[in-house]
Amino acid sequence: MTAAHLRRRAGVVAVHSLNRFVFSVPDLDEAERFYLAFGLEVRRSADRIDLHTWGHPHCWGSVFESDEAKRLEYLSYGIDEADLPAWRERIQGHGLACPAHRLSDGDGLWLRNPDGTPLQLIVASKVSPSEKSRAAARSDAAPGQGAAPARSAVPQVRPRHLSHLLFFTPDVRRMAEFSSQVLGLRMSDHSGDVIAFMHGPHGSDHHLVAFAKSHAPGLHHSSWDVGSIDEVGNGAEQMRAAGHDKGWGVGRHVLGSNYFYYVRDPWGSYAEYSHEIDFVPHDLDWPAADHPPHDSLYVWGPPLPDDFITNHEPVSGAPS
């Protein structure tokens, strides 16, 4: 546990990290190729791939193979051991307990969110940021020298950690209320009932999770921190060279302020390169506001693709 994590908001029981996200796809080989090209360290076992960032021991996500279209299976949050009694009481009081997901290790406390997605609360070290991510060191060229490298000399972009996840939901307000009342997250910003951004009270990026309105639940994108706007742009080129030429960016968001490039994955959702997102310290009350959609999506960048906010996951029963 880091010193930054010890600076938690006193008296508040809340999840502190995105521990892991888990989904399934029809072709595990295709998933492995995509995430290797994206710059993650992909570790494969008999039934799944695990998504790591290079030089970091934590597993941020797992992908299983299934016979159906892409499907969000469950989400795991990190909690502190001292809060376990309070969590058990809270889950029981809301009547939300559910069995462990069949693809999990069975550990932790389990509950369902209002959309039916299973959530695991697991005692774990804080892995989501406890301070604002720092920019990578730059080597500025002196006057009279070229600063940009040759295209062939650009190293592979390798994200540093998982920043946040955005989910589809039929009811954004309901999911925001659940995330606040049950998980202890706090509203950062929203735009009516169309989208909401939530942060953790123990020190968090502007959003740990976000919710966008759709006809059904699902995973819209995973966002991964990189060290510079150059790495955002180089990541876009890296993925185009690997055959993944559909996406959105490079641009800069209003809410969160981060520079971005979203690359479309083989299943119609996205992986985002993100740099310099806003950070909410544990002792700050962020001034949440309702923003008009036309003025809050991005400061600059290319037009939004027509199908960017399209949920390709099948409408079916809750994962088990």
XYZ file of C-alpha atoms in Angstrom:
320
model
C 0.000 0.000 0.000
C 1.485 3.315 -1.056
C 1.770 6.432 1.088
C -0.618 8.130 -1.341
C -3.214 5.449 -0.664
C -3.006 6.111 3.070
C -4.322 9.599 2.340
C -7.847 8.270 2.028
C -10.987 10.229 2.819
C -11.712 9.528 6.482
C -14.928 7.783 7.436
C -15.892 6.924 3.843
C -16.488 3.332 2.753
C -15.928 3.186 -0.993
C -14.182 1.101 -3.628
C -10.689 2.434 -4.287
C -9.689 0.794 -7.588
C -10.751 -0.827 -10.786
C -9.264 -4.208 -9.989
C -10.186 -6.062 -13.196
C -12.709 -6.121 -16.011
C -13.718 -9.414 -17.597
C -15.454 -10.039 -20.897
C -15.771 -12.757 -23.521
C -15.341 -12.739 -27.303
C -15.850 -15.286 -30.093
C -12.159 -15.574 -31.035
C -9.410 -15.505 -28.413
C -6.633 -15.480 -31.028
C -8.079 -12.287 -32.496
C -8.223 -10.704 -29.042
C -4.607 -11.619 -28.375
C -3.462 -10.039 -31.652
C -5.429 -6.841 -30.998
C -4.117 -6.209 -27.487
C -0.537 -7.113 -28.397
C -0.712 -4.548 -31.214
C -2.218 -2.023 -28.774
C 0.894 -2.345 -26.611
C -0.246 -4.470 -23.678
C 1.553 -7.469 -22.240
C -0.786 -10.368 -23.013
C -0.425 -13.549 -20.988
C -2.292 -16.551 -22.327
C -3.543 -19.576 -20.431
C -5.727 -22.479 -21.493
C -9.044 -20.650 -21.388
C -8.292 -16.908 -21.423
C -5.861 -14.078 -21.985
C -4.872 -11.731 -19.166
C -4.105 -8.085 -19.911
C -1.087 -6.542 -18.193
C 0.863 -3.346 -18.782
C 4.599 -3.778 -19.268
C 6.572 -3.532 -16.044
C 3.481 -3.632 -13.831
C 2.558 -6.827 -11.952
C -1.202 -6.231 -11.905
C -3.679 -7.966 -14.214
C -6.100 -5.265 -15.422
C -8.422 -7.418 -17.500
C -9.215 -10.932 -18.649
C -10.765 -12.069 -21.910
C -12.443 -15.448 -22.305
C -13.664 -17.191 -25.444
C -17.353 -17.866 -26.013
C -19.614 -18.905 -28.875
C -21.543 -15.626 -28.758
C -20.774 -11.992 -29.589
C -18.626 -9.911 -27.237
C -20.132 -9.799 -23.764
C -19.257 -8.053 -20.521
C -19.050 -10.795 -17.881
C -18.217 -9.053 -14.600
C -16.299 -6.189 -13.030
C -13.980 -6.386 -10.029
C -13.346 -3.466 -7.641
C -10.631 -3.208 -4.989
C -11.589 -2.483 -1.368
C -9.760 -2.154 1.965
C -9.789 -5.067 4.422
C -10.825 -2.824 7.321
C -14.070 -2.023 5.483
C -15.195 -5.644 5.029
C -17.823 -5.632 7.840
C -19.333 -2.412 6.479
C -19.430 -3.849 2.964
C -21.176 -7.032 4.119
C -23.763 -4.980 5.959
C -24.297 -2.657 3.003
C -24.735 -5.460 0.472
C -27.128 -7.326 2.767
C -29.080 -4.161 3.545
C -29.656 -3.457 -0.140
C -30.453 -7.103 -0.937
C -27.860 -7.213 -3.705
C -25.841 -10.350 -2.915
C -25.321 -12.834 -5.734
C -23.225 -15.963 -6.375
C -19.653 -15.632 -7.610
C -19.384 -15.516 -11.388
C -18.607 -18.876 -12.990
C -15.464 -17.464 -14.678
C -14.046 -16.009 -11.461
C -11.866 -17.488 -8.742
C -14.804 -17.170 -6.337
C -13.030 -14.840 -3.925
C -14.437 -11.659 -2.423
C -17.945 -10.309 -1.968
C -20.417 -10.480 -4.860
C -23.390 -8.331 -5.787
C -25.314 -7.297 -8.903
C -25.695 -3.781 -10.190
C -29.120 -2.591 -11.433
C -28.334 -3.772 -14.970
C -27.705 -7.313 -13.715
C -23.916 -7.277 -14.150
C -22.081 -9.151 -11.368
C -19.576 -7.120 -9.347
C -16.745 -8.536 -7.254
C -15.442 -6.573 -4.268
C -12.004 -7.897 -3.453
C -9.518 -6.919 -0.732
C -6.568 -5.639 -2.735
C -3.882 -2.980 -2.923
C -4.881 0.273 -4.566
C -3.890 0.049 -8.234
C -5.971 2.872 -9.679
C -4.009 6.158 -9.541
C -3.479 7.841 -6.174
C -1.988 10.957 -7.751
C -2.091 12.677 -11.115
C -0.193 10.694 -13.727
C 3.072 12.309 -14.697
C 4.113 13.046 -18.240
C 6.999 11.032 -19.638
C 10.372 12.738 -19.696
C 11.039 14.725 -22.859
C 14.348 15.240 -24.643
C 13.883 18.592 -26.346
C 16.248 19.226 -29.186
C 18.506 22.256 -29.042
C 18.017 25.012 -31.640
C 19.352 23.811 -34.972
C 18.508 20.162 -34.311
C 15.493 18.087 -35.331
C 13.258 16.993 -32.453
C 11.125 14.337 -34.152
C 12.446 10.799 -34.671
C 12.385 8.979 -37.969
C 9.097 7.145 -38.424
C 10.903 3.797 -38.407
C 12.602 4.643 -35.089
C 9.416 5.204 -33.078
C 9.190 2.549 -30.323
C 5.958 0.688 -29.643
C 3.578 2.652 -27.444
C 3.034 0.732 -24.217
C 0.312 1.992 -21.843
C 1.230 2.415 -18.180
C -2.013 1.478 -16.430
C -5.768 1.172 -16.847
C -7.335 4.602 -16.373
C -11.088 4.002 -16.564
C -13.956 2.093 -18.146
C -17.127 3.345 -19.821
C -20.230 1.169 -19.782
C -23.507 1.247 -21.635
C -26.696 1.249 -19.564
C -30.406 1.749 -20.269
C -30.660 4.082 -17.258
C -27.734 6.408 -16.582
C -29.293 8.077 -13.528
C -30.046 4.725 -11.909
C -26.478 3.492 -12.425
C -25.033 6.759 -11.096
C -27.218 6.524 -7.969
C -26.198 2.902 -7.423
C -22.522 3.753 -7.878
C -22.856 6.544 -5.321
C -25.078 4.891 -2.710
C -23.639 1.370 -2.856
C -20.086 1.624 -4.218
C -19.300 5.005 -2.646
C -18.245 6.694 -5.896
C -18.900 10.399 -6.476
C -20.251 12.303 -9.444
C -17.623 14.205 -11.412
C -19.746 15.551 -14.266
C -22.721 14.532 -16.366
C -24.783 15.577 -19.346
C -28.458 15.162 -18.498
C -29.372 11.479 -18.482
C -27.115 10.721 -21.461
C -23.716 10.225 -19.791
C -22.247 10.380 -16.265
C -18.663 10.294 -14.975
C -17.859 8.944 -11.484
C -14.654 9.181 -9.426
C -13.427 7.472 -6.275
C -13.290 9.496 -3.025
C -9.904 8.083 -1.949
C -8.028 9.852 -4.743
C -8.984 9.141 -8.332
C -8.750 10.217 -11.932
C -11.670 12.408 -13.053
C -13.546 9.217 -13.788
C -12.937 5.693 -12.635
C -16.099 4.560 -14.416
C -18.603 6.270 -16.695
C -22.052 5.367 -18.028
C -23.565 6.153 -21.429
C -27.204 5.658 -22.378
C -28.015 2.690 -24.621
C -30.720 0.079 -25.178
C -28.844 -2.510 -23.091
C -25.832 -2.960 -20.786
C -22.374 -3.417 -22.274
C -18.747 -2.301 -22.375
C -18.067 0.739 -24.575
C -14.351 1.213 -23.975
C -11.355 0.634 -21.772
C -9.011 3.615 -21.368
C -5.258 3.252 -20.896
C -2.840 5.900 -19.642
C 0.176 6.851 -21.780
C 2.968 9.324 -21.114
C 2.490 12.053 -23.721
C 0.292 13.398 -26.483
C 2.984 12.074 -28.840
C 2.249 8.591 -27.525
C -1.462 9.136 -28.159
C -0.673 9.985 -31.787
C 1.934 7.252 -32.153
C -0.547 4.758 -30.722
C -3.046 5.731 -33.408
C -0.395 5.131 -36.095
C 0.666 1.890 -34.430
C -2.861 0.509 -34.638
C -3.430 1.706 -38.215
C -0.246 -0.114 -39.227
C -1.640 -3.261 -37.564
C -4.807 -3.031 -39.666
C -7.072 -1.304 -37.128
C -7.859 1.881 -39.014
C -11.257 2.739 -37.499
C -11.403 5.012 -34.482
C -11.774 8.546 -33.232
C -9.126 11.167 -32.537
C -6.574 12.492 -31.962
C -8.439 15.065 -29.857
C -8.928 16.562 -26.424
C -11.910 16.009 -24.153
C -13.712 18.699 -22.175
C -14.808 16.503 -19.250
C -11.620 14.956 -17.888
C -9.441 17.182 -20.116
C -7.452 14.212 -21.445
C -5.973 13.897 -24.914
C -7.387 10.825 -26.630
C -7.409 8.379 -29.463
C -9.969 5.578 -29.550
C -9.248 2.561 -31.711
C -12.157 0.307 -32.625
C -11.622 -3.301 -31.650
C -12.825 -6.334 -33.661
C -16.103 -6.457 -31.677
C -17.297 -2.872 -32.182
C -16.115 -1.456 -28.848
C -12.984 0.607 -28.245
C -9.627 0.824 -26.489
C -8.447 4.369 -25.739
C -4.983 5.865 -25.465
C -5.366 8.636 -22.853
C -2.952 11.283 -21.611
C -3.171 13.919 -18.873
C -6.623 13.265 -17.455
C -7.760 15.468 -14.556
C -7.183 14.113 -11.053
C -9.429 14.460 -7.978
C -7.455 14.369 -4.669
C -8.987 12.587 -1.683
C -9.561 15.855 0.196
C -11.212 17.776 -2.659
C -14.942 18.034 -3.382
C -15.039 18.168 -7.169
C -17.556 20.765 -8.462
C -19.804 18.380 -10.408
C -22.007 19.996 -13.052
C -24.555 19.192 -15.753
C -23.049 20.055 -19.140
C -24.845 20.541 -22.475
C -23.889 17.711 -24.894
C -22.877 20.032 -27.745
C -20.347 21.838 -25.537
C -18.853 19.050 -23.442
C -17.662 16.158 -25.603
C -14.399 17.478 -27.027
C -12.460 20.739 -27.306
C -10.830 19.840 -30.597
C -10.467 16.810 -32.843
C -12.165 15.198 -35.833
C -15.964 14.842 -35.951
C -17.460 12.031 -33.888
C -18.028 8.898 -36.024
C -21.731 8.159 -36.569
C -21.507 4.735 -34.903
C -19.186 5.695 -32.038
C -21.836 5.301 -29.344
C -23.319 2.035 -30.636
C -23.750 -0.957 -28.371
C -22.917 -4.157 -30.248
C -23.411 -6.521 -27.312
C -26.411 -8.859 -27.552
C -29.473 -8.263 -25.404
C -29.647 -11.301 -23.140
C -29.992 -12.358 -19.524
C -27.560 -11.262 -16.848
C -24.122 -12.947 -16.815
C -23.792 -15.695 -14.226
